[in-house]
Coordinates of C-alpha atoms and ligand atoms in Angstrom, one line a residue:
M14 CA 25.4 17.8 -16.0
V15 CA 22.1 16.7 -14.4
R16 CA 19.1 17.5 -16.6
W17 CA 16.0 18.4 -14.6
A18 CA 12.2 18.5 -15.2
L19 CA 10.2 20.8 -12.9
V20 CA 6.9 19.3 -11.8
G21 CA 4.9 22.3 -10.6
A22 CA 4.9 25.8 -12.1
S23 CA 5.4 27.1 -8.6
T24 CA 6.6 30.2 -6.8
I25 CA 9.5 28.3 -5.1
A26 CA 10.7 27.1 -8.5
R27 CA 10.4 30.7 -9.7
E28 CA 12.0 32.4 -6.8
W29 CA 14.8 30.0 -5.9
M30 CA 15.1 26.6 -7.5
I31 CA 15.6 27.4 -11.2
A32 CA 18.4 29.7 -10.3
A33 CA 19.9 27.2 -7.8
I34 CA 19.9 24.4 -10.4
R35 CA 21.5 26.6 -13.0
A36 CA 24.1 28.0 -10.6
T37 CA 25.2 24.5 -9.6
G38 CA 25.7 23.2 -13.2
G39 CA 22.3 21.6 -13.7
E40 CA 20.0 22.2 -16.7
V41 CA 16.3 22.8 -16.4
V42 CA 14.9 21.2 -19.6
A43 CA 11.2 20.8 -18.9
V44 CA 8.3 22.1 -16.8
V45 CA 5.1 20.3 -16.1
S46 CA 1.9 22.2 -15.0
S47 CA -1.7 21.0 -14.7
N48 CA -2.5 23.9 -17.0
A49 CA -0.9 23.8 -20.5
D50 CA -1.0 27.6 -21.0
R51 CA 0.6 28.2 -17.6
A52 CA 3.3 25.7 -18.4
K53 CA 4.0 27.4 -21.7
A54 CA 4.1 30.9 -20.1
F55 CA 6.4 29.7 -17.3
A56 CA 8.7 28.0 -19.8
S57 CA 8.9 31.1 -21.9
E58 CA 9.6 33.3 -18.9
Y59 CA 12.3 31.1 -17.6
K60 CA 13.8 30.0 -20.9
I61 CA 12.9 26.3 -20.4
Q62 CA 12.9 24.3 -23.7
F63 CA 9.8 22.1 -23.1
A64 CA 6.5 22.7 -21.4
T65 CA 3.6 20.2 -20.9
S66 CA 0.6 19.4 -18.9
D67 CA 1.4 15.6 -19.2
I68 CA 3.9 14.4 -16.6
E69 CA 4.1 11.0 -18.5
T70 CA 5.8 12.7 -21.5
V71 CA 8.5 14.0 -19.2
L72 CA 8.9 10.8 -17.3
A73 CA 9.3 8.8 -20.5
D74 CA 12.1 11.2 -21.7
R75 CA 15.4 9.4 -21.2
G76 CA 17.2 12.7 -21.5
I77 CA 15.8 13.8 -18.1
D78 CA 17.7 12.6 -15.1
A79 CA 15.9 14.2 -12.2
V80 CA 12.6 15.7 -11.2
Y81 CA 12.0 18.6 -8.8
I82 CA 8.4 18.3 -7.3
S83 CA 7.0 21.5 -6.0
T84 CA 3.3 21.1 -6.5
T85 CA 0.7 21.5 -3.7
N86 CA 1.3 19.0 -1.0
E87 CA -1.3 16.4 -1.8
L88 CA 0.3 15.8 -5.2
H89 CA 3.8 15.0 -4.0
F90 CA 3.0 11.4 -3.3
P91 CA 1.6 10.2 -6.6
Q92 CA 4.0 12.4 -8.7
A93 CA 7.1 11.2 -6.8
L94 CA 6.0 7.5 -7.1
A95 CA 5.5 7.9 -10.8
A96 CA 8.9 9.6 -11.2
I97 CA 10.7 6.9 -9.2
A98 CA 9.0 4.2 -11.2
A99 CA 10.3 5.9 -14.3
G100 CA 13.8 5.7 -12.8
K101 CA 14.2 9.4 -12.2
H102 CA 16.1 10.9 -9.3
V103 CA 13.6 13.0 -7.2
L104 CA 14.0 16.1 -5.1
C105 CA 10.7 16.6 -3.4
E106 CA 9.3 19.5 -1.5
K107 CA 8.3 19.2 2.1
P108 CA 6.0 17.9 3.4
L109 CA 6.7 14.7 1.5
A110 CA 3.1 13.6 1.7
L111 CA 0.0 14.1 3.8
H112 CA 0.2 10.6 5.3
L113 CA 3.3 9.0 7.0
G114 CA 2.8 5.7 5.2
D115 CA 2.8 7.4 1.9
A116 CA 6.1 9.2 2.6
Q117 CA 7.6 5.9 3.8
K118 CA 6.5 4.3 0.6
M119 CA 8.2 7.0 -1.5
V120 CA 11.5 6.4 0.3
A121 CA 11.2 2.7 0.1
E122 CA 10.4 2.7 -3.6
A123 CA 13.3 5.1 -4.3
D124 CA 15.7 2.8 -2.4
H125 CA 14.3 -0.2 -4.3
K126 CA 14.8 1.5 -7.6
G127 CA 18.2 2.9 -6.7
V128 CA 17.5 6.5 -7.4
V129 CA 18.4 9.5 -5.3
F130 CA 15.5 10.9 -3.2
G131 CA 15.9 14.1 -1.3
T132 CA 13.6 16.4 0.7
N133 CA 14.0 20.1 0.2
H134 CA 14.5 21.2 3.7
H135 CA 16.5 24.3 3.1
L136 CA 17.2 25.5 6.6
R137 CA 19.8 22.8 7.5
N138 CA 21.9 24.3 4.6
A139 CA 22.2 27.7 6.3
G140 CA 25.6 28.7 7.6
S141 CA 24.0 29.8 10.8
H142 CA 22.6 26.3 11.6
K143 CA 25.8 24.6 10.6
A144 CA 27.7 26.9 12.9
M145 CA 25.4 26.0 15.8
K146 CA 25.7 22.3 15.1
K147 CA 29.5 22.6 15.1
A148 CA 29.5 24.7 18.3
I149 CA 27.6 22.0 20.1
A150 CA 29.8 19.2 18.7
D151 CA 32.8 21.2 19.8
G152 CA 31.4 21.2 23.4
L153 CA 31.0 25.0 23.5
I154 CA 27.7 24.9 25.4
G155 CA 28.1 21.6 27.2
R156 CA 25.0 19.3 27.1
P157 CA 22.1 20.8 25.2
I158 CA 19.0 20.9 27.6
A159 CA 16.4 23.1 25.9
A160 CA 15.8 25.0 22.6
R161 CA 13.5 27.6 21.3
V162 CA 12.4 28.2 17.7
H163 CA 10.8 31.5 16.7
H164 CA 9.4 31.0 13.2
A165 CA 6.4 33.3 13.2
V166 CA 6.1 35.6 10.2
Q167 CA 3.6 37.3 8.0
L168 CA 2.7 35.0 5.0
P169 CA 3.2 37.2 1.9
S170 CA -0.1 37.8 0.0
H171 CA 1.2 35.9 -3.2
L172 CA 1.6 32.8 -1.0
Q173 CA -1.8 33.0 0.7
G174 CA -3.7 30.6 -1.7
W175 CA -4.0 27.0 -0.8
R176 CA -1.9 27.4 2.4
I177 CA -4.9 29.1 4.1
D178 CA -8.0 27.6 2.6
K179 CA -7.3 24.2 1.2
P180 CA -7.1 21.5 3.8
N181 CA -7.1 18.8 1.1
A182 CA -3.9 20.3 -0.4
G183 CA -2.1 20.0 2.9
G184 CA -2.5 23.8 3.8
G185 CA -1.9 25.2 7.3
V186 CA 1.1 26.4 9.2
I187 CA 2.0 23.0 10.7
L188 CA 2.8 21.2 7.5
D189 CA 4.2 24.4 5.9
M190 CA 6.5 25.7 8.7
A191 CA 6.7 23.4 11.8
V192 CA 8.1 20.6 9.6
H193 CA 11.1 22.9 9.0
D194 CA 11.5 23.4 12.7
A195 CA 11.6 19.7 13.3
D196 CA 14.1 19.2 10.6
T197 CA 16.4 22.0 11.7
L198 CA 16.3 20.8 15.3
R199 CA 17.1 17.2 14.2
F200 CA 20.0 18.5 12.1
V201 CA 21.5 20.9 14.8
L202 CA 21.0 18.6 17.7
G203 CA 21.7 15.3 16.0
E204 CA 18.8 13.5 17.7
N205 CA 15.2 12.7 17.1
P206 CA 11.9 14.0 18.7
V207 CA 10.0 11.4 20.6
E208 CA 6.9 13.3 21.7
V209 CA 5.1 16.6 21.0
T210 CA 2.4 18.8 22.5
A211 CA 0.9 21.7 20.8
I212 CA -2.0 24.3 20.6
G213 CA -3.0 25.8 17.3
Q214 CA -4.9 28.9 16.4
S215 CA -6.8 30.3 13.5
S216 CA -6.3 34.0 14.1
G217 CA -8.2 35.4 11.1
L218 CA -6.1 34.4 8.0
A219 CA -6.6 30.7 7.6
S220 CA -10.1 29.1 7.3
L221 CA -11.8 25.7 7.1
G222 CA -10.2 24.4 10.2
L223 CA -6.6 25.2 9.1
E224 CA -4.2 26.7 11.6
D225 CA -2.3 30.0 10.9
G226 CA -0.4 29.8 14.2
V227 CA 0.8 27.0 16.4
M228 CA 2.9 26.9 19.6
G229 CA 4.2 23.7 21.2
I230 CA 6.9 21.7 22.7
M231 CA 8.9 18.7 21.1
Q232 CA 10.7 16.4 23.5
F233 CA 13.8 14.7 22.1
Q234 CA 15.5 11.4 22.9
S235 CA 17.9 12.9 25.4
G236 CA 15.1 14.6 27.3
L237 CA 15.8 18.0 25.7
I238 CA 12.7 20.1 25.3
A239 CA 12.2 22.5 22.4
Q240 CA 9.6 25.2 22.3
F241 CA 8.4 26.3 18.9
H242 CA 6.2 29.0 17.4
D243 CA 5.1 29.1 13.8
A244 CA 2.7 31.6 12.3
F245 CA 1.5 33.2 9.1
T246 CA 0.1 36.2 11.0
V247 CA 3.0 37.8 12.9
Q248 CA 4.4 41.0 11.5
F249 CA 7.9 42.5 12.1
A250 CA 9.1 39.9 14.6
P251 CA 12.6 38.5 14.2
T252 CA 13.0 34.8 13.7
G253 CA 15.3 32.9 15.9
F254 CA 16.7 29.5 16.8
E255 CA 18.2 29.2 20.3
I256 CA 19.9 26.3 22.1
Y257 CA 20.5 26.3 25.9
G258 CA 23.2 24.0 27.2
S259 CA 24.6 23.0 30.6
E260 CA 27.6 25.4 30.0
G261 CA 26.4 28.0 27.7
C262 CA 23.9 29.0 25.0
L263 CA 23.7 29.8 21.3
I264 CA 21.4 32.6 20.2
G265 CA 20.6 32.6 16.4
T266 CA 18.7 35.7 15.2
D267 CA 17.0 36.1 11.8
V268 CA 18.0 32.5 10.9
M269 CA 14.6 30.9 10.1
T270 CA 14.5 32.3 6.6
Q271 CA 15.1 31.4 3.0
K272 CA 17.8 34.0 2.7
P273 CA 21.5 33.4 3.7
I274 CA 21.5 35.9 6.6
G275 CA 21.4 36.0 10.3
R276 CA 23.8 36.0 13.3
V277 CA 24.8 33.5 15.9
I278 CA 25.9 34.6 19.4
L279 CA 27.7 32.2 21.7
R280 CA 27.5 32.9 25.4
N281 CA 29.4 30.8 28.0
K282 CA 31.5 31.4 31.0
D283 CA 34.5 32.6 28.9
S284 CA 32.8 35.2 26.8
E285 CA 30.0 36.5 24.7
R286 CA 31.0 36.5 21.0
E287 CA 29.6 36.2 17.5
L288 CA 30.4 32.9 15.8
P289 CA 31.8 33.1 12.3
V290 CA 29.0 32.1 9.8
E291 CA 29.7 31.2 6.2
H292 CA 26.7 32.5 4.4
R293 CA 25.8 30.9 1.1
N294 CA 22.5 30.4 -0.9
L295 CA 20.7 27.6 1.0
Y296 CA 19.0 26.2 -2.1
E297 CA 22.3 26.2 -4.1
T298 CA 23.8 24.2 -1.3
A299 CA 20.9 21.8 -1.5
V300 CA 21.0 21.3 -5.2
E301 CA 24.8 21.0 -5.3
A302 CA 24.5 18.2 -2.7
F303 CA 21.8 16.6 -4.8
H304 CA 23.9 16.8 -8.0
N305 CA 26.8 15.2 -6.1
A306 CA 24.5 12.4 -4.9
V307 CA 23.4 11.7 -8.5
K308 CA 27.0 11.7 -9.8
S309 CA 28.8 9.9 -6.9
G310 CA 26.3 8.2 -4.7
S311 CA 26.8 10.6 -1.7
K312 CA 23.7 11.7 0.3
P313 CA 21.5 14.7 -0.5
A314 CA 21.5 17.5 2.1
A315 CA 18.2 16.2 3.5
T316 CA 17.3 12.6 2.6
G317 CA 13.9 11.0 2.2
H318 CA 14.2 9.6 5.6
D319 CA 14.8 13.1 7.0
G320 CA 11.5 14.1 5.2
V321 CA 9.8 11.2 6.8
W322 CA 10.9 12.4 10.3
S323 CA 9.8 16.0 9.7
L324 CA 6.4 14.8 8.4
A325 CA 5.9 12.4 11.4
T326 CA 6.7 15.3 13.7
G327 CA 4.3 17.6 11.8
L328 CA 1.5 15.1 11.9
A329 CA 2.0 14.5 15.6
I330 CA 1.8 18.3 16.2
A331 CA -1.4 18.5 14.2
E332 CA -2.9 15.6 16.1
S333 CA -1.9 17.1 19.4
A334 CA -3.4 20.5 18.5
R335 CA -6.6 18.7 17.4
T336 CA -7.0 16.5 20.4
G337 CA -5.2 18.2 23.2
N338 CA -3.1 15.2 23.9
R339 CA 0.6 14.6 24.0
V340 CA 1.5 12.6 20.9
S341 CA 4.4 10.2 20.3
V342 CA 6.5 10.6 17.1
N343 CA 7.1 7.1 15.8
V344 CA 9.4 6.5 12.8
K345 CA 11.2 3.2 12.1
A346 CA 15.0 3.3 12.2
G347 CA 16.8 3.9 8.9
Ligands
NDP22 P1 2.5 27.8 -5.4 O1 1.1 28.0 -5.0 O2 3.3 28.9 -6.0 O3 2.6 26.5 -6.4 C1 2.0 25.3 -6.1 C2 1.2 24.9 -7.3 O4 0.1 25.9 -7.5 C3 1.9 24.9 -8.6 O5 2.5 23.7 -8.8 C4 0.9 25.3 -9.6 O6 0.2 24.2 -10.2 C5 -0.2 26.0 -8.8 N1 -0.2 27.4 -9.3 C6 0.8 28.3 -9.3 N2 0.3 29.4 -9.8 C7 -1.0 29.3 -10.1 C8 -2.0 30.1 -10.7 N3 -1.7 31.3 -11.0 N4 -3.2 29.6 -10.8 C9 -3.5 28.3 -10.4 N5 -2.5 27.5 -10.0 C10 -1.3 28.0 -9.8 O7 3.3 27.2 -4.1 P2 4.8 27.3 -3.5 O8 5.7 27.5 -4.6 O9 4.8 28.3 -2.5 O10 4.9 25.9 -2.8 C11 5.0 24.7 -3.6 C12 5.6 23.6 -2.7 O11 6.9 24.0 -2.3 C13 4.8 23.2 -1.5 O12 4.9 21.9 -1.3 C14 5.5 24.0 -0.4 O13 5.4 23.3 0.9 C15 6.9 23.9 -0.9 N6 7.7 25.0 -0.5 C16 9.0 24.8 0.1 C17 9.8 25.8 0.4 C18 11.2 25.5 1.0 O14 11.9 26.4 1.3 N7 11.5 24.2 1.0 C19 9.4 27.2 0.3 C20 8.1 27.4 -0.3 C21 7.3 26.3 -0.7 P3 0.6 23.7 -11.6 O15 2.0 23.2 -11.5 O16 -0.4 22.6 -11.9 O17 0.5 24.8 -12.5

């Protein structure tokens, strides 16, 4: 049994993660919020024994094995470092930090301390993306040449706080959504991006220089080019993830979502057919892998290093959108 503290009385904890921890044999024993009353109300609503506004109390508690960090993005770095220093395993929300060096430090400190450190990139746990990865590995579309990610949605009103008006909290669509595109592409393709180019927009929702839409291209090591579109302001459009190969293509529809849904069509010279997809709650898959990593030393579904790659790509996209330049994605091997 892994005993968890939640750092952040957040929507994602509320909507997905508490249930995922409980469904996979973990126990949620504490919640930390910057506001003591909110912590108390959250704990009471979700039947969590202990509520506090003091993270140190929780980190000093030897009965807590792991910490799930889902505060706003600027807080991930100091909170993760404190948790790692206290010897806790850490599952941290994306983006890991606002600066690449900070994220790299988080991963290095976790390695040094010998604790498990994971990034909560949920999409690589989707049955649809796993099916596409396998189809490529099985040679069903030949050599992947290009990809398209359609990840443009309407940001629900209850999530429109810091994402659209707090640059210092790491708001904006790039660190919120494009980092997931980078991680999912890396997972499905099994290679890393090397360069990006992007144009951002503020189409009426985000303010203070934050983007609520971005389109761009990532180029990968093999030369593959991947087009991506992320937005907070697009209503009713389906999401999608498509890979075009030398001998066929994979068309995933409704697959860039938190829900275990969506279809994948394979088209090649032999046929057009729907691939079998094993749908399972993405967050339960993530937490189960994390529990296994704590118990047996296996790897979490997305490691800290994966989080470093997605952040590096997101920061490069932001720089390209800001400067108009093509920007390299540089991450040390690991
Ligand atoms: P929320 O805005 O719901 O929560 C973030 C923080 O906001 C909380 O930690 C909380 O601070 C504070 N907060 C919550 N409610 C209130 C309130 N009523 N008044 C004042 N402050 C409040 O954000 P999300 O849950 O959407 O996102 C949290 C993190 O999770 C982000 O890093 C985001 O990128 C990530 N995320 C990841 C997803 C994934 O699928 N991997 C999906 C959604 C988000 P405090 O704890 O101090 O009370």
